[in-house]
Tab-separated table of C-alpha atoms and ligand atoms in Angstrom:
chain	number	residue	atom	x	y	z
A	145	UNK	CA	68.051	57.452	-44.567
A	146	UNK	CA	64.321	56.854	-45.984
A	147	UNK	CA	64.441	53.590	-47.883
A	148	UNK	CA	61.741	52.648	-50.257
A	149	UNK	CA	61.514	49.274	-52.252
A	150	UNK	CA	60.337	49.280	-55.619
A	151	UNK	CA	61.574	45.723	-56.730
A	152	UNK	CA	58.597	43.420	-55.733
A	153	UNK	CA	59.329	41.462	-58.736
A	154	UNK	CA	62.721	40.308	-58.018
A	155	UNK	CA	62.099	39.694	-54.440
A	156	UNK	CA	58.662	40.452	-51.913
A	157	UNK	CA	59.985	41.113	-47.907
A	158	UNK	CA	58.122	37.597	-45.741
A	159	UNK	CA	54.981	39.103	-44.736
A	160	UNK	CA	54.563	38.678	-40.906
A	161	UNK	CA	52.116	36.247	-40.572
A	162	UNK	CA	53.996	34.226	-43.185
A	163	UNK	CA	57.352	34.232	-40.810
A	164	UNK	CA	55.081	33.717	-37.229
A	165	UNK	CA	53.707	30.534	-38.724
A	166	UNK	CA	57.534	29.012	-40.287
A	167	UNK	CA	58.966	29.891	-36.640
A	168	UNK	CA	57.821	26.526	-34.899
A	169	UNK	CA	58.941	24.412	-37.810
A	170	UNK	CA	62.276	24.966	-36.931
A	171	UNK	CA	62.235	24.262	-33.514
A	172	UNK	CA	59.650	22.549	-31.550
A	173	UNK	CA	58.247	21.298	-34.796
A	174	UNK	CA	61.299	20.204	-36.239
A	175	UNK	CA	60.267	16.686	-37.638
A	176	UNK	CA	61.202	14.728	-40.770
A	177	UNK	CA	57.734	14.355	-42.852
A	178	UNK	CA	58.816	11.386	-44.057
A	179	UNK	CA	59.281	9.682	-40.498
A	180	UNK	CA	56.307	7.330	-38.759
A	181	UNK	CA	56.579	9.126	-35.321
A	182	UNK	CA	54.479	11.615	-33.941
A	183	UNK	CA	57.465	14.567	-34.704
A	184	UNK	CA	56.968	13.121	-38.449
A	185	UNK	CA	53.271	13.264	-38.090
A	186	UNK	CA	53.015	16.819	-37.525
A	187	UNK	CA	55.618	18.030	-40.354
A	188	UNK	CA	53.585	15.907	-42.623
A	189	UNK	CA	50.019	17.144	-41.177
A	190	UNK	CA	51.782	21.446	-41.774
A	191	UNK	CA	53.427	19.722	-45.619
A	192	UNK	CA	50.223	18.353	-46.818
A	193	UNK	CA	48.094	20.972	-45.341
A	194	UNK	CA	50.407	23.911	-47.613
A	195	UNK	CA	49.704	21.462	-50.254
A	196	UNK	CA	45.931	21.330	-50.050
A	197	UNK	CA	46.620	25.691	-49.771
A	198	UNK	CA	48.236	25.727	-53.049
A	199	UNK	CA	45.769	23.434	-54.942
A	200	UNK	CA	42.517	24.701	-53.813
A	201	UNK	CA	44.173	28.630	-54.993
A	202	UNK	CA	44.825	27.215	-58.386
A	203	UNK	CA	42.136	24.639	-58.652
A	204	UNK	CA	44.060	21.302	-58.472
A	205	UNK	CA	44.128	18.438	-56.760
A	206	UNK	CA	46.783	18.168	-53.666
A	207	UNK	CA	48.245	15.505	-55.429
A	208	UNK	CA	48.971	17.514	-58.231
A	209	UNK	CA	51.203	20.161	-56.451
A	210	UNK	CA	55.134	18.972	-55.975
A	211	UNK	CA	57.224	21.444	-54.018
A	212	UNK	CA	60.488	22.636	-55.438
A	213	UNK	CA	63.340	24.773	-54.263
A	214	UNK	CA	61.745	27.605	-56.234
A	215	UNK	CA	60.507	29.071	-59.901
A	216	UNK	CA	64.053	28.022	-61.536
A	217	UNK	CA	63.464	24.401	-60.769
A	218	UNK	CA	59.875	24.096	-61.457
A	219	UNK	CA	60.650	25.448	-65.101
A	220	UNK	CA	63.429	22.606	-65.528
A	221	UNK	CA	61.566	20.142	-63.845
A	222	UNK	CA	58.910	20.534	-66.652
A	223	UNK	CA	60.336	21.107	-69.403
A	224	UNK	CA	63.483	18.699	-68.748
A	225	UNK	CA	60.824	16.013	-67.481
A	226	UNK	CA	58.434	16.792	-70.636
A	227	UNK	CA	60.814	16.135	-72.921
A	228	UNK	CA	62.881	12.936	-71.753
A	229	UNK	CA	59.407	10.661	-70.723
A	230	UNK	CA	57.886	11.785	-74.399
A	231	UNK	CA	61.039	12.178	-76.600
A	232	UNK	CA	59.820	8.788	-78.464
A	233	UNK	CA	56.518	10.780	-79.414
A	234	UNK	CA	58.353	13.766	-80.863
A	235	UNK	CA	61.446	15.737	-80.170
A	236	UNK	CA	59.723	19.215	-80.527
A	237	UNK	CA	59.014	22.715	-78.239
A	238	UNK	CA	57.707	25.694	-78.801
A	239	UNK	CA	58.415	28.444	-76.184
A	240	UNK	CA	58.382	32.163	-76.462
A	241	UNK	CA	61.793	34.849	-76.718
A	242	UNK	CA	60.574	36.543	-73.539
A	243	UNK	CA	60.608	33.918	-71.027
A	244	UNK	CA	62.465	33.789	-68.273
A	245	UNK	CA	66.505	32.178	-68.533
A	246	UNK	CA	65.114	29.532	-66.051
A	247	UNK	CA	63.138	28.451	-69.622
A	248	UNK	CA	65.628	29.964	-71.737
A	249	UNK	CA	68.626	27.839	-70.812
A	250	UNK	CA	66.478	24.594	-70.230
A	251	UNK	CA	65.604	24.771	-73.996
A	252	UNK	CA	69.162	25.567	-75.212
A	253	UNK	CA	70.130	22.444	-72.616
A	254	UNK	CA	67.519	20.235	-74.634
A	255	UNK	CA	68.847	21.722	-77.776
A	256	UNK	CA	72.660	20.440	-77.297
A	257	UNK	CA	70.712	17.240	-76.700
A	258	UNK	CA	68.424	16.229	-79.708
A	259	UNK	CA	65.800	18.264	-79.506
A	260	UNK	CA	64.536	21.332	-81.382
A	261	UNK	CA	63.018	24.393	-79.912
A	262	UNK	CA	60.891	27.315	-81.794
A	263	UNK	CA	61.503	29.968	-79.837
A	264	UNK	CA	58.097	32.347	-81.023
A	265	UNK	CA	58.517	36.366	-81.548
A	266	UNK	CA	56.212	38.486	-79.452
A	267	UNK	CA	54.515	41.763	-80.491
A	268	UNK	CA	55.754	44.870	-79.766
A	269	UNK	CA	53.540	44.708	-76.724
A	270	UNK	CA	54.999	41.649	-75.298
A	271	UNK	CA	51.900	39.973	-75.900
A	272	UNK	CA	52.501	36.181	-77.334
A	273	UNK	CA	49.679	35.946	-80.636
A	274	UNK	CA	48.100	32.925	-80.317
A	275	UNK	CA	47.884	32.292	-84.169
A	276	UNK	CA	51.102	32.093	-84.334
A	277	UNK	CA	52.004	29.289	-81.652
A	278	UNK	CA	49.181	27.281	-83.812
A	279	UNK	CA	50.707	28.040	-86.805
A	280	UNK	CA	54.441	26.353	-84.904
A	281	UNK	CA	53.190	23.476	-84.038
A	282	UNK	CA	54.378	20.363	-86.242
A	283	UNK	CA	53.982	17.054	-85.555
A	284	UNK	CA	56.950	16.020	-83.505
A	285	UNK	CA	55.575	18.778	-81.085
A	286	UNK	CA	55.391	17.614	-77.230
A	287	UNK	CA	55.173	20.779	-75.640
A	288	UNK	CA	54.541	24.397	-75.637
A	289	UNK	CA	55.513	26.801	-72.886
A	290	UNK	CA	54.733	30.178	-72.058
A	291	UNK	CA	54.858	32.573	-69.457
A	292	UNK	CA	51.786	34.392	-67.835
A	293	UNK	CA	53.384	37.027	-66.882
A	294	UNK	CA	56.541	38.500	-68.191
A	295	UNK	CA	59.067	39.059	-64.983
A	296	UNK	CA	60.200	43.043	-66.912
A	297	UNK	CA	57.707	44.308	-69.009
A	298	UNK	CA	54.793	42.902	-67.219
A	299	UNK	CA	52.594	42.135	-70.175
A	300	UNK	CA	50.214	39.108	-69.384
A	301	UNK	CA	49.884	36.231	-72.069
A	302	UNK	CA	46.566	34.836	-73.547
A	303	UNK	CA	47.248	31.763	-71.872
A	304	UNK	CA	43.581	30.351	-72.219
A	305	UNK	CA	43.961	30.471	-76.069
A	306	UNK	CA	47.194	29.104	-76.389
A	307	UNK	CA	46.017	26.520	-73.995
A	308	UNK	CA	43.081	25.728	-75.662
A	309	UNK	CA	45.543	25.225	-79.118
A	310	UNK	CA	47.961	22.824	-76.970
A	311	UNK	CA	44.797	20.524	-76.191
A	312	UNK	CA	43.078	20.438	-79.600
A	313	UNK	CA	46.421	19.530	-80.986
A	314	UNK	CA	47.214	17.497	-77.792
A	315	UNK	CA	50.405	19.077	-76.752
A	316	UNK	CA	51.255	19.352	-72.962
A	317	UNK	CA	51.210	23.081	-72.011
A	318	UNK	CA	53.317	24.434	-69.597
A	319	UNK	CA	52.645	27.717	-67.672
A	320	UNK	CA	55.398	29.740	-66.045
A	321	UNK	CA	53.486	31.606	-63.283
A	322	UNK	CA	56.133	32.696	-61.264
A	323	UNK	CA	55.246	36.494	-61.836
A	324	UNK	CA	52.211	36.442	-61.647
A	325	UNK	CA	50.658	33.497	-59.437
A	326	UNK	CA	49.071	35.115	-56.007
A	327	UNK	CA	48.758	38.386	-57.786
A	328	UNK	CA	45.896	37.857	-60.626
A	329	UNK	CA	43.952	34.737	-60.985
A	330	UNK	CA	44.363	31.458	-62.749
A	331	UNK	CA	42.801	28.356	-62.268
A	332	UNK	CA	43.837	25.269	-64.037
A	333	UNK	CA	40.275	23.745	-63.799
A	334	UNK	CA	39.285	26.763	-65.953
A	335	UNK	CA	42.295	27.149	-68.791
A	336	UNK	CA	43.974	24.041	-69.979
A	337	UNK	CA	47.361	23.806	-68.190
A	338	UNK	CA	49.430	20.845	-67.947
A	339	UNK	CA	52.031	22.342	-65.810
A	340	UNK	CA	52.532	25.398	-64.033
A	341	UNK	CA	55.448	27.072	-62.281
A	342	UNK	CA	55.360	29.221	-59.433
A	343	UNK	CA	57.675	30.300	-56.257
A	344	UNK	CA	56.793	31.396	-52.845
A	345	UNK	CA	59.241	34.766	-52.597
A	346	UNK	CA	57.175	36.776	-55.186
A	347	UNK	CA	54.104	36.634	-52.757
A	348	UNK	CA	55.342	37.599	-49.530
A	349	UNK	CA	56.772	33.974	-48.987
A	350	UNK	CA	60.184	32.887	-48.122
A	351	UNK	CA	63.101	32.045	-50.650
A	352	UNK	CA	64.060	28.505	-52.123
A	353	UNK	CA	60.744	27.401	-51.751
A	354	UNK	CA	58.259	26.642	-55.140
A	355	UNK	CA	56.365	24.313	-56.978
A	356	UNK	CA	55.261	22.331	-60.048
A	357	UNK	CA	51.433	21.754	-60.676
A	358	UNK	CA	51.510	18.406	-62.898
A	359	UNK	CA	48.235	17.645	-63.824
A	360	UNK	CA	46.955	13.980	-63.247
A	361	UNK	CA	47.847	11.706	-65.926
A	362	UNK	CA	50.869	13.714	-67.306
A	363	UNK	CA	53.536	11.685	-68.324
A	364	UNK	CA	57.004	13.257	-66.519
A	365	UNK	CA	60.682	12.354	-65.784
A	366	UNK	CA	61.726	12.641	-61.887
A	367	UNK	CA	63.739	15.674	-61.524
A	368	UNK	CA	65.427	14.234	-58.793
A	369	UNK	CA	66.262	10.958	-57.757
A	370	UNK	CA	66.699	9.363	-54.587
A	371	UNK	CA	64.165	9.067	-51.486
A	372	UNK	CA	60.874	8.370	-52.116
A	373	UNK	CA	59.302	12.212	-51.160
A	374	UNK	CA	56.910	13.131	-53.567
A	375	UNK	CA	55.202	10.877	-55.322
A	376	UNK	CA	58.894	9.551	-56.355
A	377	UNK	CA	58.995	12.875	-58.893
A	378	UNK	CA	61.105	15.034	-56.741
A	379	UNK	CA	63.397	13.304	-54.020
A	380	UNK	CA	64.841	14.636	-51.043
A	381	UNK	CA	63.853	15.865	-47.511
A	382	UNK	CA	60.992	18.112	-47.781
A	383	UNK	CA	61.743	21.846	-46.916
A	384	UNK	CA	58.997	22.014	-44.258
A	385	UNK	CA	59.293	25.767	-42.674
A	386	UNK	CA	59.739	26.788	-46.731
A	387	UNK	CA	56.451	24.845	-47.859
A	388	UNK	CA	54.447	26.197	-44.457
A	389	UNK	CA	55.385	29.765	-45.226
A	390	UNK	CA	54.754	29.442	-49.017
A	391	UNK	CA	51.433	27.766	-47.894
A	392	UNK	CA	50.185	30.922	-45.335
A	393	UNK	CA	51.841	33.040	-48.509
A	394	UNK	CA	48.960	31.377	-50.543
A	395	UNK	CA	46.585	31.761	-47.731
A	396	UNK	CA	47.085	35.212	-47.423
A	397	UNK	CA	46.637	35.560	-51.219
A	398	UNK	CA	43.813	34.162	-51.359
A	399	UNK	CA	42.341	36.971	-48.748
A	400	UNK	CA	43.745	39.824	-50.384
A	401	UNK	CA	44.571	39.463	-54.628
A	402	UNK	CA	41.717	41.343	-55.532
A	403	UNK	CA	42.017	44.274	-53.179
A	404	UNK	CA	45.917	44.376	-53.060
A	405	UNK	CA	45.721	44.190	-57.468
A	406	UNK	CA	42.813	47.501	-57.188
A	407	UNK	CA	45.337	49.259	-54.539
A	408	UNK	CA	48.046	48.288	-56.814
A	409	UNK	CA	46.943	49.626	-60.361
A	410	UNK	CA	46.203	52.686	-58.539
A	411	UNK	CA	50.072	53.560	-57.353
A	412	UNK	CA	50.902	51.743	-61.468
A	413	UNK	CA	48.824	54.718	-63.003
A	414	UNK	CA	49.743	57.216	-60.862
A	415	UNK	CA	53.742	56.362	-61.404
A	416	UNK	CA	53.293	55.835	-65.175
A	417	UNK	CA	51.155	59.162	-66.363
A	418	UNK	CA	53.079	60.976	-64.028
A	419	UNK	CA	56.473	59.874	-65.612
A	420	UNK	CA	55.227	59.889	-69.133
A	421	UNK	CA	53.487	63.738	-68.440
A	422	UNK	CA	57.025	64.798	-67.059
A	423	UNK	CA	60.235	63.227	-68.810
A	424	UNK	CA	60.106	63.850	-73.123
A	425	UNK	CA	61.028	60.902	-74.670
A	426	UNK	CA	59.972	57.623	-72.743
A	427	UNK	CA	58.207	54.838	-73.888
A	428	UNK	CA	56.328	52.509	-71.292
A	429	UNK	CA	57.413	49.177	-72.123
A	430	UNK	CA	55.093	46.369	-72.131
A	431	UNK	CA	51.155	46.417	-72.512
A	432	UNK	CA	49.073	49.076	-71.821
A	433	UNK	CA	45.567	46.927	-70.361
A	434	UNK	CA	47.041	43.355	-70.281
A	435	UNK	CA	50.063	44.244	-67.547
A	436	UNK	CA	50.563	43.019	-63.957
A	437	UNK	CA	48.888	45.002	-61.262
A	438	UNK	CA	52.555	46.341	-60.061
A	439	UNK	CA	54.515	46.842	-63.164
A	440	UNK	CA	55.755	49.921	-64.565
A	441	UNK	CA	58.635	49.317	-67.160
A	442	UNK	CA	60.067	52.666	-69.129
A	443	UNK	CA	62.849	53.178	-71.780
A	444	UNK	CA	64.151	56.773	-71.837
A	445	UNK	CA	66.101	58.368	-74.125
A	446	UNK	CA	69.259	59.414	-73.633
A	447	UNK	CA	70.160	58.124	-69.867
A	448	UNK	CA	71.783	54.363	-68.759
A	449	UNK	CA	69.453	52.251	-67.182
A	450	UNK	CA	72.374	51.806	-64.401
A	451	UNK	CA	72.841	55.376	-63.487
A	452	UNK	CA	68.853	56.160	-62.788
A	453	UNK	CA	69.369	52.469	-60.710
A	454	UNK	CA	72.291	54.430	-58.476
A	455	UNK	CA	70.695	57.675	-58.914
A	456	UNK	CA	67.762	56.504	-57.037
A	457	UNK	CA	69.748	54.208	-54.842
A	458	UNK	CA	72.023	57.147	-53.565
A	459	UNK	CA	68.315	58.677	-52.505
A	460	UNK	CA	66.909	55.676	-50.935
A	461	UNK	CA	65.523	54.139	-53.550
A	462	UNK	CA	65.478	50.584	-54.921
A	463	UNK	CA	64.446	49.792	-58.747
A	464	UNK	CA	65.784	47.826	-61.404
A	465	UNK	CA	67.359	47.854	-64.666
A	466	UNK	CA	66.222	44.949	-66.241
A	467	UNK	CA	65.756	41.410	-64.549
A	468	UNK	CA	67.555	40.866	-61.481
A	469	UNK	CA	69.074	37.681	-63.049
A	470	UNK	CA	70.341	39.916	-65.808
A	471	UNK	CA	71.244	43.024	-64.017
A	472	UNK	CA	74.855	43.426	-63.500
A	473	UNK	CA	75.164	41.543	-67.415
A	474	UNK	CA	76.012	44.333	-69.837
A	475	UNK	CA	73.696	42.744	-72.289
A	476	UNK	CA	70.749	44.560	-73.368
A	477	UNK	CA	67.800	42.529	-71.854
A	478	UNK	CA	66.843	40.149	-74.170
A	479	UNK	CA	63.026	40.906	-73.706
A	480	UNK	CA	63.469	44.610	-74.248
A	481	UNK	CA	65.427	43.506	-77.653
A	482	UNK	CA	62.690	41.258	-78.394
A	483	UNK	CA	59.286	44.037	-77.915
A	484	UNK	CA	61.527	45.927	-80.967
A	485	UNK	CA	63.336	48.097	-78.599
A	486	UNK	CA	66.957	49.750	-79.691
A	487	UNK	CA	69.584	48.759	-78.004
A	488	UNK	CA	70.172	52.198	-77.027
A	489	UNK	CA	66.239	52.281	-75.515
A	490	UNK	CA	67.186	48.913	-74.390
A	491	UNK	CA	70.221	50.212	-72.142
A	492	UNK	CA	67.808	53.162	-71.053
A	493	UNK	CA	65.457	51.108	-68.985
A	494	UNK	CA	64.326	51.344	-65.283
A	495	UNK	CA	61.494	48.576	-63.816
A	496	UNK	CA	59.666	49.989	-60.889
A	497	UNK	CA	58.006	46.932	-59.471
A	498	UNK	CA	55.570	48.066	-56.299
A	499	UNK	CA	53.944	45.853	-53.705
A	500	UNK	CA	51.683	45.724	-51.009
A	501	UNK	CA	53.698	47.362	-48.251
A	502	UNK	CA	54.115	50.583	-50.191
A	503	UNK	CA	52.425	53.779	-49.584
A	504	UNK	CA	51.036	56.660	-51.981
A	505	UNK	CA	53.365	59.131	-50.350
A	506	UNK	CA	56.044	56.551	-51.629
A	507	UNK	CA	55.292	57.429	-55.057
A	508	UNK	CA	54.853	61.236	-55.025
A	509	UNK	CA	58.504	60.958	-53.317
A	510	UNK	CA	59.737	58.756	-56.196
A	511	UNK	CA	58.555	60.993	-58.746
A	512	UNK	CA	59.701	63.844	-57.410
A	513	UNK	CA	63.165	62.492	-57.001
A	514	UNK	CA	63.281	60.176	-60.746
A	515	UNK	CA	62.332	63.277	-62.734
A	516	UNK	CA	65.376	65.476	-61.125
A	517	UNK	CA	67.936	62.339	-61.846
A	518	UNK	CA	66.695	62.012	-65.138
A	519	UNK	CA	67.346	65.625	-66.066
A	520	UNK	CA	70.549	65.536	-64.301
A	521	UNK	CA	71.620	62.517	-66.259
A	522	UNK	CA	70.779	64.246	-68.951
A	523	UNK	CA	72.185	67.174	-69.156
A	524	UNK	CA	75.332	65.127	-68.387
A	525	UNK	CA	74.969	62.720	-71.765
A	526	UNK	CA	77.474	63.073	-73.984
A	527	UNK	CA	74.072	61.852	-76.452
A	528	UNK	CA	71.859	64.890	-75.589
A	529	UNK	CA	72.569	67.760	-78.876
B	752	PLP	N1	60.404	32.589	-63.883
B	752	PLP	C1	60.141	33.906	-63.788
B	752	PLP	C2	59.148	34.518	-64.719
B	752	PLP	C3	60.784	34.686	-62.821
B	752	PLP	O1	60.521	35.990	-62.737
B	752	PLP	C4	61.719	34.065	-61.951
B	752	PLP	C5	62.468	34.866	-60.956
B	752	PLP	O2	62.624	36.058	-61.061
B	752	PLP	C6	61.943	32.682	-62.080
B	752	PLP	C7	61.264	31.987	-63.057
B	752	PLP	C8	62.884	31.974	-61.167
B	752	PLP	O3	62.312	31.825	-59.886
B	752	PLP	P1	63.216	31.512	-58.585
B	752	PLP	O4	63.894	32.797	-58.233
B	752	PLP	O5	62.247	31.089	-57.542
B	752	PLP	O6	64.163	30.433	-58.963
């Protein structure tokens, strides 16, 4: 059977070039980073030069990039870290109701441990306003994080405002870029970001490999203790063939964001006014403009989210319901809840997330077979009069 893969936001396939250059890192190239000897050497030389990758993308310093085994531990490294080295300055975070559980759970962790989190509606866009993080902030505030993009609905924050709000009031911002970072720009020489999140399997890199940009100067608690592997903050044998592919992952980004977004939004709009033109009653979830290149998000009325998910898998077809942390749950997603969404609408939700390796012809096939299912579904609903 014809399989197509429209989940590029829970999971991107390696790219090729990305697996060719891992392969001699795990055998003739197998060295300990952290060792004096020439097989050392060279797994430092291929560690540091993914790290140099990384900054220049974002506009850091080397120094300032510490790998991670991925997004989830970036996001607890920061805010965990954030708040035990400045807990004697405050005992305060603000963070959105969107964000990820990897931010989620963190804060309700912090919570059961002295310290208080505002956890900030969104509009019904998805879109964070940045009047009202100002309007959070008290005095015992130490940090405020927010996503750039959300991992569902796809709607991309105003990150340079709210960061520009942390610094007057001097709060460390955090950044959870997982979603978006290798897909649309951001540079933390341009937008005032303290910290940012991001993990190499949502660009074409492999899995249980990420990292934490901690700008210079920021005061942090080492997530891990033990060896003496970077910079003290995050002990334990580096995951060389992880960091080298997450590094040619960055390289290759670099190359190819802007071209890869264009071709993107062009299979988005096709998929989106095509399913809004032919199912009644579907909303597009998320923002319409500020929305990652490969998101389309829609509630319809009427149908489970899980039986278009195994409608279109029984054809081939991979999409989600929700977040692929949350999928399987039979909790409404929380984001969809927190855009205003019913829980019925809620329930009703499919995520096509596209990437780089898909095709036009991919879509028109989609369509073709999502508009059937729906009606199918449908007319089996015990909800349709
Ligand atoms: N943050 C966001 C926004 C995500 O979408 C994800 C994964 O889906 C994570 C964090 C966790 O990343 P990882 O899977 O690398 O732990």
């Amino acid at each position: 059977m014809k399989r197509i893969y429209f989940d590029y936001a829970a999971t991107t396939p390696a790219d090729p070039e990305v697996i060719k250059a891992m392969l001699p890192y795990f055998s003739e190239n197998f060295g300990n980073p952290s060792s004096l000897h020439y097989f050392g050497r060279q797994a430092n030389n291929a560690v540091e030069n993914a790290r140099s990758a990384a900054a220049g993308f974002i506009g850091a310093e080397p120094e300032e990039i510490i790998f991670t085994s991925g997004g989830t531990e970036s996001d607890n490294f920061a805010l965990k870290g954030i708040a035990y080295e400045n807990s004697s300055k405050g005992k305060h975070i603000i963070t959105s109701n969107i964000e990820h559980h990897a931010i989620l759970k963190s804060c309700r962790f912090l919570e059961k441990n002295g310290f208080k989190v505002t956890y900030l509606p969104v509009e019904s866009s998805g879109i964070l306003n940045p009047d009202v993080v100002k309007k959070a902030i008290t005095k015992d505030t130490i940090l405020i994080s927010v996503m750039h993009a959300n991992n569902e609905i796809g709607s991309i924050q105003p990150i340079r405002e709210i960061g520009k709000i942390a610094k007057e009031s001097d709060i460390y911002f955090h950044v959870d870029a997982v979603q978006s970072f290798g897909h649309i720009p951001i540079r933390v020489d341009d937008i005032n970001v303290d910290l940012l999140s991001a993990s190499a399997h949502k660009l074409y890199g492999p899995k249980g490999v990420g990292l934490l940009y901690i700008k210079k100067g920021t005061r942090i608690y080492p997530f891990m203790n033990g060896g003496d592997q970077e910079r003290k903050l995050r002990a334990s044998t580096h995951n060389v063939t992880g960091i080298v592919g997450f590094g040619k992952a960055i390289e290759l980004a670099c190359k190819n964001m802007k071209s890869e977004a264009e071709f993107l939004i062009g299979l988005r709009d096709k998929l989106i006014n095509s399913v809004m033109a032919n199912i009644d009653n579907v909303k597009l979830n998320g923002d319409n403009l500020q929305r990652l290149p490969n998101n389309a998000n829609f509630s319809i009325r009427f149908v489970e989210g899980e039986g278009m998910v195994l409608g279109l898998d029984l054809e081939g077809i991979a999409v989600s319901s929700g977040s692929a942390c949350t999928s399987g749950s039979l909790e409404p997603s929380h984001v969809l809840r927190a855009i205003g969404r019913s829980a019925d609408l809620a329930h009703g939700s499919v995520r096509f997330s596209l990437g780089k390796f898909n095709m036009g012809e991919e879509i028109d096939y989609a369509l073709d077979k999502f508009i059937k299912i729906v009606h199918k579904l449908r007319k089996m609903s015990p909800l349709v009069k």
